[in-house]
C-alpha cells in the first residue's frame, strides 16, 4: 500500500524505486545496497546521480518512491521549476515535520511561512550596512592574525594540508564575532568550557552526526558506544554553551537599559534575538526559539562560506589563468598595493564571478526542501528545450526537492557544465537569485548572502594580493582529472569537499 500511495502522491512521475526514501533518516545511516531489492539512495545520491548520469528522463523532474521506509518525493532540476516551487506563490512551503526542527528547534530557517514571518522580521534589521562593514573589519583583523600566527610571512611559503579546516576556522570566528560578539584570536579557538570540546568541534559533530542523534533512543546512551558518547557530549556542550551566552546577553541588555548605555548594540543579530525574548509582544521569541535561532545563525553563517572558500582555493590552484586574472584585478583596484577597504568590496567583479562559478560547481547547500501545501499542479519542463512538457498533480504534503546540483549541472542552463568558467557570468546576472540556486530563491532565499560575499571577498583579496595558490597535480594529470579525483568524486553533503591540500608562495612584488 505504501508504495502505491507513494506513486499516486507523485502522479506516477517516472524515476527511482527503492527501499528507503531519499531524505529518510534511516536511509542516511544504512548501506546503499543490501541485496538487489534493497536499494537505498543514501545521503549522497544527488552527487552520485550527477556523476553516473543517474536516472535520465526527457524532463527535469523525476520521482523517488520508497516501498519500505521514508517519504515519496519529486526531484526537480530546472530553474523554471525552481522558480515555481521557491517563488512567492503559496503552493509550497518548508516541511511541516522537519527532522532538523525536531533536533534543533523551530527557527527562521525551518519554520513554515506564517510563523516564519515573525522570525524574519526580528532578524532582517540586523542585516544592514553596519553589519557588512563590521564583517569586513573583522575579516581584515582575523586574516592578519592568521598570517602572523601561522608564521607564513617568515617562511615565504606554506603548505596547508586540509584547507577546509583553515577556512572553517576563519568563517566561524567571523560569524561568532560579528553576529554574537564572541571575540577570539586565531590562536585560541572559542572555548565552550567544561568538556574540552571546542565550539567548532561541537558544531562539526552536531551537524555530521545529526541522523545518529535523531534515531538513537534515550536508553542507547547507556551503551558503551564511542559514537553515541561523542554525539551526546557535542549536543549537550553546544546547547549548554548557547544557553549560557543567551543568559549573559540578557544580563548585559538589562544592565545597559538601566544605565542608558548601549554596548550590546541595537540591531545586531544576537541582540535582536535576545531582545525579542525580553521585550515580548507580537514578535516575541520564546526560550526555545532564542536558542534555535542562535544555533542556526552560528551554523548557517560559517559552514557554507567555508565550503565556498575551500572550493575556490582549490580551483584557483588548478586554473592558474583564472587566478592570474583575479590577481590583475586586485592590483588594478588596489593601486600601490594598498590594503582593501569595505568601500572596495563591490569593485572586484571578476573575483565575484569566480565565487559564483565555484558555488555553481560545488553548491554548499545541495538540496532545498519543500512540500505541497495542497494538491498542486506542477508544470514540468522538457530537459532539451525548457518548454512545458506537462503538468503533474503533486498531492498535498508530498515532498518536492529542489536539486541544486542537478540545476547547476543542467547543460541547458550552463553549457559545458563540468568546466570552471567564471566568464559565463555576465555582470547583470550576478545579483539575481533567479539565475542559479546557490543562495536559494524567493522569500526564503538566504538572509546571509551579502554577509558571506563580503567576508569571502575580503579573505580572497587579502590572500591573492600577497600569495600564489598551487595544488599538486600527479605526473601527467590534467587540472580536470585532479578536480574529478580530489573534489567531485569525494564530495558528501555532510562533510562537503574532502580534504584538499594547497600550497601558498609569497608573490615577489610584495
Ligand atoms: C556561501 C555562503 C552561503 C550559502 C551558499 C547559503 C545558502 C543558503 C540557501 C540555499 C538558503 C535557502 C534555503 C531554502 O530555501 O530552503 C539559505 C537560507 C538561509 N541562510 Fe544562507 N547561505 C550562506 C551564508 C549564510 C550566512 C553567512 C548566514 C548568516 C549569517 C546565513 C543564514 C541563512 C538563514 C538564516 C537562512 C534561512 C532564511 C529564511 O528561511 O528566511 N547563510 N542559505
Coordinates of C-alpha atoms and ligand atoms in Angstrom, one line a residue:
X1 CA 0.0 0.0 0.0
X2 CA 2.8 2.4 0.9
X3 CA 4.3 2.0 -2.5
X4 CA 1.1 2.5 -4.4
X5 CA 0.1 5.5 -2.5
X6 CA 3.6 6.9 -3.0
X7 CA 3.2 6.5 -6.7
X8 CA -0.1 8.3 -6.6
X9 CA 1.4 11.2 -4.5
X10 CA 3.9 11.9 -7.2
X11 CA 1.3 11.5 -10.0
X12 CA 3.2 8.4 -11.4
X13 CA 6.2 10.5 -12.4
X14 CA 8.9 8.1 -13.6
X15 CA 12.0 7.8 -11.5
X16 CA 13.8 5.8 -8.8
X17 CA 12.0 3.0 -6.9
X18 CA 13.8 2.0 -3.8
X19 CA 13.5 0.6 -0.2
X20 CA 14.3 3.8 1.6
X21 CA 13.3 7.4 0.8
X22 CA 15.8 10.0 -0.5
X23 CA 15.7 12.0 2.8
X24 CA 14.9 9.3 5.3
X25 CA 17.0 9.3 8.5
X26 CA 17.4 5.5 8.4
X27 CA 18.5 5.8 4.7
X28 CA 21.2 8.2 5.8
X29 CA 22.7 5.6 8.1
X30 CA 22.4 2.2 6.4
X31 CA 24.4 0.9 3.5
X32 CA 23.3 1.9 -0.1
X33 CA 22.5 -1.6 -1.2
X34 CA 21.5 -4.6 0.9
X35 CA 20.9 -7.0 -2.0
X36 CA 19.3 -6.2 -5.3
X37 CA 15.9 -5.3 -3.9
X38 CA 17.0 -3.1 -1.0
X39 CA 18.4 -0.2 -2.9
X40 CA 18.8 2.9 -0.7
X41 CA 19.7 6.2 -2.4
X42 CA 21.6 7.3 0.7
X43 CA 22.7 10.8 1.7
X44 CA 25.0 11.3 -1.2
X45 CA 22.7 10.3 -4.0
X46 CA 22.4 13.7 -5.7
X47 CA 26.1 13.8 -6.3
X48 CA 26.2 10.1 -7.2
X49 CA 23.4 10.7 -9.7
X50 CA 25.3 13.6 -11.2
X51 CA 28.4 11.5 -11.5
X52 CA 26.7 8.5 -13.0
X53 CA 24.1 10.3 -15.2
X54 CA 21.6 8.7 -12.8
X55 CA 18.0 8.4 -13.9
X56 CA 17.9 10.1 -17.3
X57 CA 14.4 11.1 -18.4
X58 CA 13.1 13.6 -21.0
X59 CA 12.0 16.1 -18.4
X60 CA 13.6 18.0 -15.5
X61 CA 11.5 16.1 -12.9
X62 CA 11.9 12.6 -11.6
X63 CA 10.3 10.9 -8.6
X64 CA 11.8 8.8 -5.8
X65 CA 9.3 6.4 -4.3
X66 CA 10.3 4.1 -1.4
X67 CA 8.4 0.9 -0.6
X68 CA 9.8 0.3 2.9
X69 CA 10.6 3.5 4.7
X70 CA 10.6 7.2 4.1
X71 CA 8.5 9.6 2.0
X72 CA 7.9 9.8 -1.7
X73 CA 9.3 12.9 -3.4
X74 CA 9.6 14.7 -6.7
X75 CA 13.0 15.9 -7.6
X76 CA 13.3 18.9 -9.9
X77 CA 16.3 20.1 -11.8
X78 CA 15.5 23.3 -13.8
X79 CA 15.5 27.0 -13.0
X80 CA 11.9 27.4 -14.3
X81 CA 10.6 24.7 -11.9
X82 CA 12.7 26.1 -9.1
X83 CA 11.0 29.5 -9.5
X84 CA 7.6 27.8 -9.4
X85 CA 8.5 25.9 -6.2
X86 CA 10.5 28.6 -4.3
X87 CA 8.8 31.7 -5.6
X88 CA 6.2 33.9 -3.9
X89 CA 3.1 31.7 -4.6
X90 CA 1.7 29.9 -1.5
X91 CA 1.6 26.4 -3.1
X92 CA 4.8 25.1 -1.5
X93 CA 6.2 25.6 2.0
X94 CA 9.0 24.2 4.2
X95 CA 8.4 20.7 5.7
X96 CA 5.7 20.6 8.3
X97 CA 7.5 17.8 10.2
X98 CA 11.1 18.6 9.6
X99 CA 13.7 16.3 11.2
X100 CA 16.1 19.2 11.6
X101 CA 13.4 21.1 13.5
X102 CA 12.8 18.1 15.8
X103 CA 16.5 18.2 16.7
X104 CA 17.4 21.9 16.6
X105 CA 14.1 23.5 17.3
X106 CA 12.0 26.0 15.3
X107 CA 13.9 28.8 13.7
X108 CA 13.9 31.2 10.8
X109 CA 15.3 28.5 8.5
X110 CA 13.0 25.7 9.4
X111 CA 9.6 27.2 10.1
X112 CA 6.6 27.3 7.7
X113 CA 5.5 30.5 6.1
X114 CA 3.2 32.1 8.7
X115 CA 5.3 31.7 11.9
X116 CA 8.5 32.3 9.8
X117 CA 7.4 35.9 9.1
X118 CA 7.9 36.9 12.7
X119 CA 11.4 35.4 12.8
X120 CA 12.5 37.1 9.6
X121 CA 11.0 40.4 10.9
X122 CA 13.1 40.2 14.1
X123 CA 16.3 39.3 12.2
X124 CA 16.1 41.4 9.0
X125 CA 17.1 44.8 10.6
X126 CA 20.4 43.2 11.7
X127 CA 21.5 42.5 8.1
X128 CA 22.5 46.1 7.4
X129 CA 25.4 48.1 6.0
X130 CA 26.7 48.4 9.6
X131 CA 26.9 44.6 9.9
X132 CA 28.7 44.2 6.5
X133 CA 31.2 46.9 7.3
X134 CA 31.9 45.1 10.6
X135 CA 32.3 41.8 8.7
X136 CA 34.9 43.5 6.5
X137 CA 36.7 44.9 9.5
X138 CA 36.8 41.6 11.4
X139 CA 37.8 39.7 8.3
X140 CA 40.8 42.0 7.9
X141 CA 41.7 41.6 11.6
X142 CA 41.4 37.8 11.5
X143 CA 43.3 37.5 8.3
X144 CA 46.3 39.4 9.6
X145 CA 46.2 37.5 12.8
X146 CA 46.1 34.2 10.9
X147 CA 49.1 35.1 8.7
X148 CA 51.1 36.2 11.7
X149 CA 50.1 33.3 13.9
X150 CA 50.7 30.7 11.2
X151 CA 54.1 32.4 10.5
X152 CA 53.6 32.3 6.8
X153 CA 55.4 35.6 6.3
X154 CA 58.6 34.4 7.8
X155 CA 58.8 31.2 5.6
X156 CA 57.6 32.9 2.4
X157 CA 55.6 29.8 1.6
X158 CA 53.2 27.5 3.4
X159 CA 51.6 24.1 2.9
X160 CA 48.1 23.8 4.1
X161 CA 47.2 20.0 4.4
X162 CA 43.4 20.5 4.8
X163 CA 42.4 23.9 3.5
X164 CA 38.8 23.3 4.6
X165 CA 39.9 23.3 8.3
X166 CA 41.5 26.6 7.8
X167 CA 38.5 28.2 6.1
X168 CA 36.0 26.7 8.6
X169 CA 38.1 28.2 11.5
X170 CA 38.2 31.6 9.8
X171 CA 34.4 31.8 9.0
X172 CA 33.4 30.5 12.4
X173 CA 35.5 33.2 14.1
X174 CA 33.9 35.8 11.8
X175 CA 30.3 34.9 12.4
X176 CA 30.9 34.4 16.1
X177 CA 32.5 37.8 16.4
X178 CA 30.1 39.8 14.0
X179 CA 26.8 38.2 14.9
X180 CA 27.4 37.3 18.5
X181 CA 30.3 39.3 19.9
X182 CA 32.2 36.2 20.9
X183 CA 35.6 37.7 20.2
X184 CA 38.5 35.3 19.6
X185 CA 42.0 35.3 18.1
X186 CA 43.5 32.9 15.6
X187 CA 45.5 31.1 18.2
X188 CA 42.6 30.4 20.7
X189 CA 39.6 28.6 19.5
X190 CA 36.3 29.6 21.1
X191 CA 36.1 27.5 24.2
X192 CA 32.8 26.0 25.4
X193 CA 34.2 25.4 28.9
X194 CA 33.8 22.1 30.7
X195 CA 34.1 19.2 28.4
X196 CA 37.2 20.3 26.5
X197 CA 35.3 20.2 23.1
X198 CA 35.8 23.5 21.3
X199 CA 32.8 25.3 19.7
X200 CA 34.0 24.3 16.2
X201 CA 34.3 20.7 17.1
X202 CA 30.9 20.6 18.7
X203 CA 29.3 22.2 15.6
X204 CA 31.0 19.7 13.4
X205 CA 29.9 16.7 15.3
X206 CA 26.4 18.0 15.8
X207 CA 25.9 18.5 12.0
X208 CA 27.7 15.4 10.8
X209 CA 26.1 13.1 13.3
X210 CA 22.6 14.6 13.4
X211 CA 20.9 11.5 12.0
X212 CA 22.5 9.4 14.8
X213 CA 21.1 11.8 17.4
X214 CA 17.7 11.7 15.8
X215 CA 17.5 7.9 15.6
X216 CA 19.2 6.8 18.8
X217 CA 16.6 6.2 21.6
X218 CA 17.5 7.6 25.1
X219 CA 18.4 4.3 26.6
X220 CA 21.1 3.7 23.9
X221 CA 23.3 6.4 25.5
X222 CA 23.9 4.0 28.4
X223 CA 25.6 1.6 26.0
X224 CA 29.5 1.9 25.7
X225 CA 29.4 3.2 22.2
X226 CA 32.0 5.8 21.3
X227 CA 30.0 7.4 18.6
X228 CA 27.0 8.0 20.9
X229 CA 29.2 9.3 23.7
X230 CA 30.7 11.8 21.2
X231 CA 27.3 12.9 19.8
X232 CA 25.9 13.3 23.3
X233 CA 28.9 15.4 24.5
X234 CA 28.7 17.6 21.5
X235 CA 25.0 18.3 21.7
X236 CA 25.0 18.8 25.5
X237 CA 28.0 21.0 25.4
X238 CA 26.9 23.1 22.4
X239 CA 23.4 23.8 23.8
X240 CA 24.7 24.5 27.3
X241 CA 27.1 27.0 25.8
X242 CA 24.4 28.7 23.8
X243 CA 22.1 28.9 26.8
X244 CA 24.9 30.4 28.9
X245 CA 25.7 33.0 26.2
X246 CA 22.0 33.9 26.0
X247 CA 21.8 34.4 29.7
X248 CA 24.9 36.6 29.6
X249 CA 23.5 38.7 26.8
X250 CA 20.2 39.1 28.7
X251 CA 22.0 40.4 31.7
X252 CA 24.0 42.8 29.6
X253 CA 21.0 44.2 27.8
X254 CA 19.2 44.6 31.2
X255 CA 22.1 46.4 32.8
X256 CA 22.6 48.7 29.8
X257 CA 18.9 49.6 29.8
X258 CA 19.3 50.6 33.5
X259 CA 22.3 52.8 32.7
X260 CA 21.2 54.1 29.3
X261 CA 24.4 52.6 27.8
X262 CA 24.2 50.6 24.6
X263 CA 27.2 48.4 24.2
X264 CA 25.1 45.3 23.4
X265 CA 24.1 47.3 20.3
X266 CA 20.7 47.7 18.8
X267 CA 20.1 45.7 15.7
X268 CA 22.9 43.2 16.0
X269 CA 21.9 39.6 15.2
X270 CA 22.3 38.3 18.7
X271 CA 20.8 41.3 20.4
X272 CA 17.8 41.2 18.2
X273 CA 17.2 37.5 19.0
X274 CA 17.5 38.1 22.8
X275 CA 15.6 41.3 22.8
X276 CA 12.7 39.6 21.0
X277 CA 12.5 37.3 24.1
X278 CA 12.9 40.1 26.7
X279 CA 10.6 42.6 25.1
X280 CA 7.7 40.3 24.4
X281 CA 4.7 41.5 22.4
X282 CA 3.6 40.4 19.0
X283 CA 7.0 39.4 17.7
X284 CA 8.2 37.7 20.9
X285 CA 10.6 34.7 20.8
X286 CA 10.1 32.0 23.4
X287 CA 13.2 30.4 25.1
X288 CA 13.4 27.6 22.5
X289 CA 13.2 30.0 19.6
X290 CA 16.0 32.1 21.1
X291 CA 18.3 29.0 21.3
X292 CA 17.3 27.6 18.0
X293 CA 17.9 30.9 16.1
X294 CA 21.2 31.4 17.8
X295 CA 22.2 27.9 16.7
X296 CA 21.1 28.3 13.1
X297 CA 22.9 31.6 12.6
X298 CA 26.1 30.2 14.0
X299 CA 25.9 27.1 11.8
X300 CA 24.5 28.5 8.6
X301 CA 26.7 31.6 9.0
X302 CA 30.0 29.8 8.8
X303 CA 29.9 26.3 7.2
X304 CA 28.5 27.4 3.8
X305 CA 31.1 30.2 3.3
X306 CA 33.9 27.9 4.5
X307 CA 32.9 25.4 1.8
X308 CA 32.9 28.1 -0.9
X309 CA 36.4 29.3 0.1
X310 CA 37.6 25.8 0.3
X311 CA 36.4 25.1 -3.3
X312 CA 37.6 28.4 -4.8
X313 CA 41.1 28.0 -3.4
X314 CA 41.4 24.5 -4.9
X315 CA 40.0 25.8 -8.2
X316 CA 42.5 28.8 -8.3
X317 CA 45.3 26.3 -7.6
X318 CA 44.1 24.3 -10.7
X319 CA 43.2 27.2 -13.0
X320 CA 46.2 29.4 -12.8
X321 CA 45.0 31.6 -15.6
X322 CA 41.8 32.5 -13.7
X323 CA 43.9 33.2 -10.5
X324 CA 46.1 35.5 -12.6
X325 CA 43.0 37.4 -13.9
X326 CA 41.9 38.0 -10.3
X327 CA 45.4 39.0 -9.3
X328 CA 45.5 41.6 -12.1
X329 CA 42.1 42.9 -11.0
X330 CA 43.2 43.2 -7.4
X331 CA 46.3 45.1 -8.5
X332 CA 44.2 47.4 -10.6
X333 CA 41.7 48.2 -7.7
X334 CA 44.4 48.5 -5.0
X335 CA 46.8 50.8 -6.6
X336 CA 50.3 50.7 -5.0
X337 CA 49.3 47.5 -3.2
X338 CA 47.3 49.4 -0.5
X339 CA 45.0 47.5 1.8
X340 CA 41.5 46.9 0.6
X341 CA 38.6 48.8 2.3
X342 CA 34.9 47.9 2.7
X343 CA 34.1 50.5 0.0
X344 CA 36.1 48.5 -2.4
X345 CA 34.2 45.3 -1.8
X346 CA 31.9 45.6 -4.9
X347 CA 34.8 46.5 -7.2
X348 CA 36.3 43.0 -7.5
X349 CA 33.8 42.0 -10.2
X350 CA 35.9 39.2 -11.8
X351 CA 36.5 37.7 -8.3
X352 CA 32.7 37.7 -7.7
X353 CA 32.3 35.8 -11.0
X354 CA 34.8 33.2 -9.7
X355 CA 32.9 32.9 -6.4
X356 CA 29.6 32.4 -8.2
X357 CA 31.1 29.8 -10.5
X358 CA 32.6 27.9 -7.5
X359 CA 29.2 27.9 -5.9
X360 CA 27.7 26.6 -9.1
X361 CA 30.1 23.7 -9.3
X362 CA 30.2 23.0 -5.6
X363 CA 27.0 24.3 -4.1
X364 CA 27.4 24.3 -0.3
X365 CA 23.6 23.5 0.0
X366 CA 22.9 20.7 -2.4
X367 CA 19.1 20.4 -2.0
X368 CA 16.2 22.6 -0.9
X369 CA 13.3 21.0 0.8
X370 CA 9.6 21.9 0.2
X371 CA 6.2 20.2 0.4
X372 CA 3.0 20.9 -1.4
X373 CA 0.6 22.9 0.8
X374 CA -2.4 21.4 -1.1
X375 CA -2.9 19.4 -4.3
X376 CA -0.8 21.4 -6.7
X377 CA -0.3 21.4 -10.4
X378 CA 3.4 21.5 -11.1
X379 CA 4.5 22.5 -14.6
X380 CA 7.2 20.1 -15.7
X381 CA 9.9 21.4 -18.2
X382 CA 11.4 19.4 -21.1
X383 CA 15.1 18.6 -20.5
X384 CA 16.1 19.6 -24.0
X385 CA 14.3 22.9 -24.5
X386 CA 12.8 24.1 -21.2
X387 CA 9.4 24.2 -22.8
X388 CA 6.5 22.9 -20.8
X389 CA 6.1 19.2 -21.1
X390 CA 3.0 18.5 -19.0
X391 CA 1.5 19.2 -15.5
X392 CA 1.8 16.7 -12.6
X393 CA -0.6 16.9 -9.7
X394 CA 1.5 16.8 -6.6
X395 CA -0.6 15.6 -3.6
X396 CA -0.9 17.7 -0.5
X397 CA 2.1 17.1 1.9
X398 CA 4.2 15.4 -0.8
X399 CA 7.9 16.5 -0.7
X400 CA 9.4 18.4 -3.6
X401 CA 13.2 18.6 -3.6
X402 CA 14.9 21.3 -5.5
X403 CA 18.0 19.5 -6.7
X404 CA 20.6 22.3 -6.7
X405 CA 23.3 20.0 -8.0
X406 CA 21.0 19.0 -10.9
X407 CA 20.2 22.6 -11.7
X408 CA 23.8 23.8 -11.6
X409 CA 24.9 21.0 -13.9
X410 CA 21.9 21.2 -16.3
X411 CA 23.6 21.9 -19.7
X412 CA 20.6 23.9 -20.9
X413 CA 21.3 26.5 -18.2
X414 CA 25.1 26.1 -18.1
X415 CA 26.6 24.8 -21.3
X416 CA 29.7 22.6 -20.7
X417 CA 28.6 22.4 -17.1
X418 CA 31.6 20.5 -15.7
X419 CA 34.1 23.3 -16.6
X420 CA 35.2 26.1 -14.3
X421 CA 34.3 29.1 -16.5
X422 CA 33.8 32.3 -14.4
X423 CA 33.4 34.3 -17.6
X424 CA 30.0 32.6 -18.1
X425 CA 28.5 35.0 -15.6
X426 CA 27.5 38.2 -17.3
X427 CA 27.5 41.1 -14.9
X428 CA 23.8 41.8 -14.6
X429 CA 23.1 38.1 -13.8
X430 CA 25.3 38.1 -10.7
X431 CA 22.8 39.9 -8.4
X432 CA 19.7 37.9 -9.4
X433 CA 18.7 34.9 -7.5
X434 CA 16.8 33.5 -10.5
X435 CA 19.9 32.5 -12.4
X436 CA 21.2 29.9 -10.0
X437 CA 20.2 28.2 -6.9
X438 CA 23.2 28.7 -4.7
X439 CA 21.6 31.1 -2.3
X440 CA 18.0 29.8 -2.8
X441 CA 15.3 31.9 -4.4
X442 CA 12.2 33.8 -3.5
X443 CA 11.1 34.8 0.0
X444 CA 13.2 32.2 1.8
X445 CA 16.4 33.0 -0.1
X446 CA 19.5 33.3 2.1
X447 CA 19.4 36.2 4.5
X448 CA 23.2 36.0 4.9
X449 CA 24.1 36.2 1.1
X450 CA 25.8 39.6 1.4
X451 CA 27.4 38.7 4.7
X452 CA 29.1 35.8 3.1
X453 CA 30.1 37.6 -0.1
X454 CA 31.7 40.5 1.8
X455 CA 33.6 38.0 4.0
X456 CA 34.7 35.8 1.1
X457 CA 35.8 38.8 -0.9
X458 CA 37.9 40.3 1.9
X459 CA 39.6 36.9 2.6
X460 CA 40.4 36.2 -1.0
X461 CA 41.6 39.7 -1.9
X462 CA 44.0 39.7 1.1
X463 CA 45.2 36.2 0.3
X464 CA 45.6 36.6 -3.5
X465 CA 47.2 40.0 -3.3
X466 CA 50.1 38.6 -1.5
X467 CA 50.2 34.8 -2.2
X468 CA 50.0 32.5 -5.1
X469 CA 47.9 29.3 -4.7
X470 CA 49.0 26.0 -6.1
X471 CA 47.9 22.4 -5.9
X472 CA 50.0 19.2 -6.5
X473 CA 49.0 17.6 -9.8
X474 CA 50.1 13.9 -10.2
X475 CA 52.6 13.4 -13.0
X476 CA 50.7 13.7 -16.3
X477 CA 47.4 14.7 -14.6
X478 CA 45.3 17.5 -16.1
X479 CA 43.5 20.0 -13.9
X480 CA 40.2 18.5 -14.8
X481 CA 41.4 15.0 -13.7
X482 CA 42.7 16.4 -10.4
X483 CA 39.4 18.2 -9.9
X484 CA 37.4 15.0 -10.6
X485 CA 39.7 12.9 -8.3
X486 CA 40.2 15.3 -5.4
X487 CA 36.9 17.3 -5.4
X488 CA 34.0 15.9 -7.3
X489 CA 34.4 12.2 -6.5
X490 CA 34.8 12.9 -2.8
X491 CA 32.1 15.3 -2.1
X492 CA 29.4 14.4 0.5
X493 CA 26.6 16.7 1.7
X494 CA 27.5 16.4 5.4
X495 CA 31.2 16.9 5.1
X496 CA 31.4 18.9 1.8
X497 CA 34.6 18.6 -0.3
X498 CA 37.1 16.0 1.0
X499 CA 40.5 17.1 2.5
X500 CA 42.2 19.3 -0.1
X501 CA 45.9 20.3 0.3
X502 CA 47.2 23.5 -1.2
X503 CA 50.5 25.4 -1.3
X504 CA 50.9 29.2 -0.9
X505 CA 54.0 31.1 -2.1
X506 CA 54.5 34.7 -1.5
X507 CA 54.3 36.9 -4.5
X508 CA 57.5 38.6 -5.4
X509 CA 56.0 42.1 -5.8
X510 CA 55.2 42.2 -2.1
Ligands
LIG1 C1 28.2 30.9 0.8 C2 27.5 31.0 1.8 C3 26.0 30.7 1.9 C4 25.3 29.8 1.2 C5 25.7 29.0 -0.1 C6 23.9 29.8 1.7 C7 22.9 29.1 1.2 C8 21.6 29.3 1.6 C9 20.4 28.7 0.9 C10 20.5 27.9 -0.3 C11 19.3 29.1 1.6 C12 17.9 28.8 1.3 C13 17.4 27.5 2.0 C14 16.0 27.1 1.5 O1 15.4 27.7 0.6 O2 15.5 26.1 2.0 C15 19.8 29.8 2.8 C16 19.0 30.3 3.8 C17 19.4 30.9 5.0 N1 20.7 31.2 5.2 FE1 22.3 31.0 4.0 N2 23.9 30.6 2.8 C18 25.2 31.2 3.0 C19 25.6 32.0 4.0 C20 24.8 32.4 5.1 C21 25.2 33.2 6.2 C22 26.6 33.9 6.3 C23 24.2 33.3 7.1 C24 24.1 34.1 8.4 C25 24.9 34.9 8.8 C26 23.1 32.5 6.5 C27 21.9 32.3 7.1 C28 20.8 31.8 6.5 C29 19.5 31.7 7.1 C30 19.1 32.2 8.5 C31 18.6 31.1 6.1 C32 17.1 30.9 6.2 C33 16.4 32.1 5.6 C34 14.9 32.0 5.7 O3 14.3 30.9 5.5 O4 14.3 33.1 5.8 N3 23.5 32.0 5.3 N4 21.2 29.9 2.7

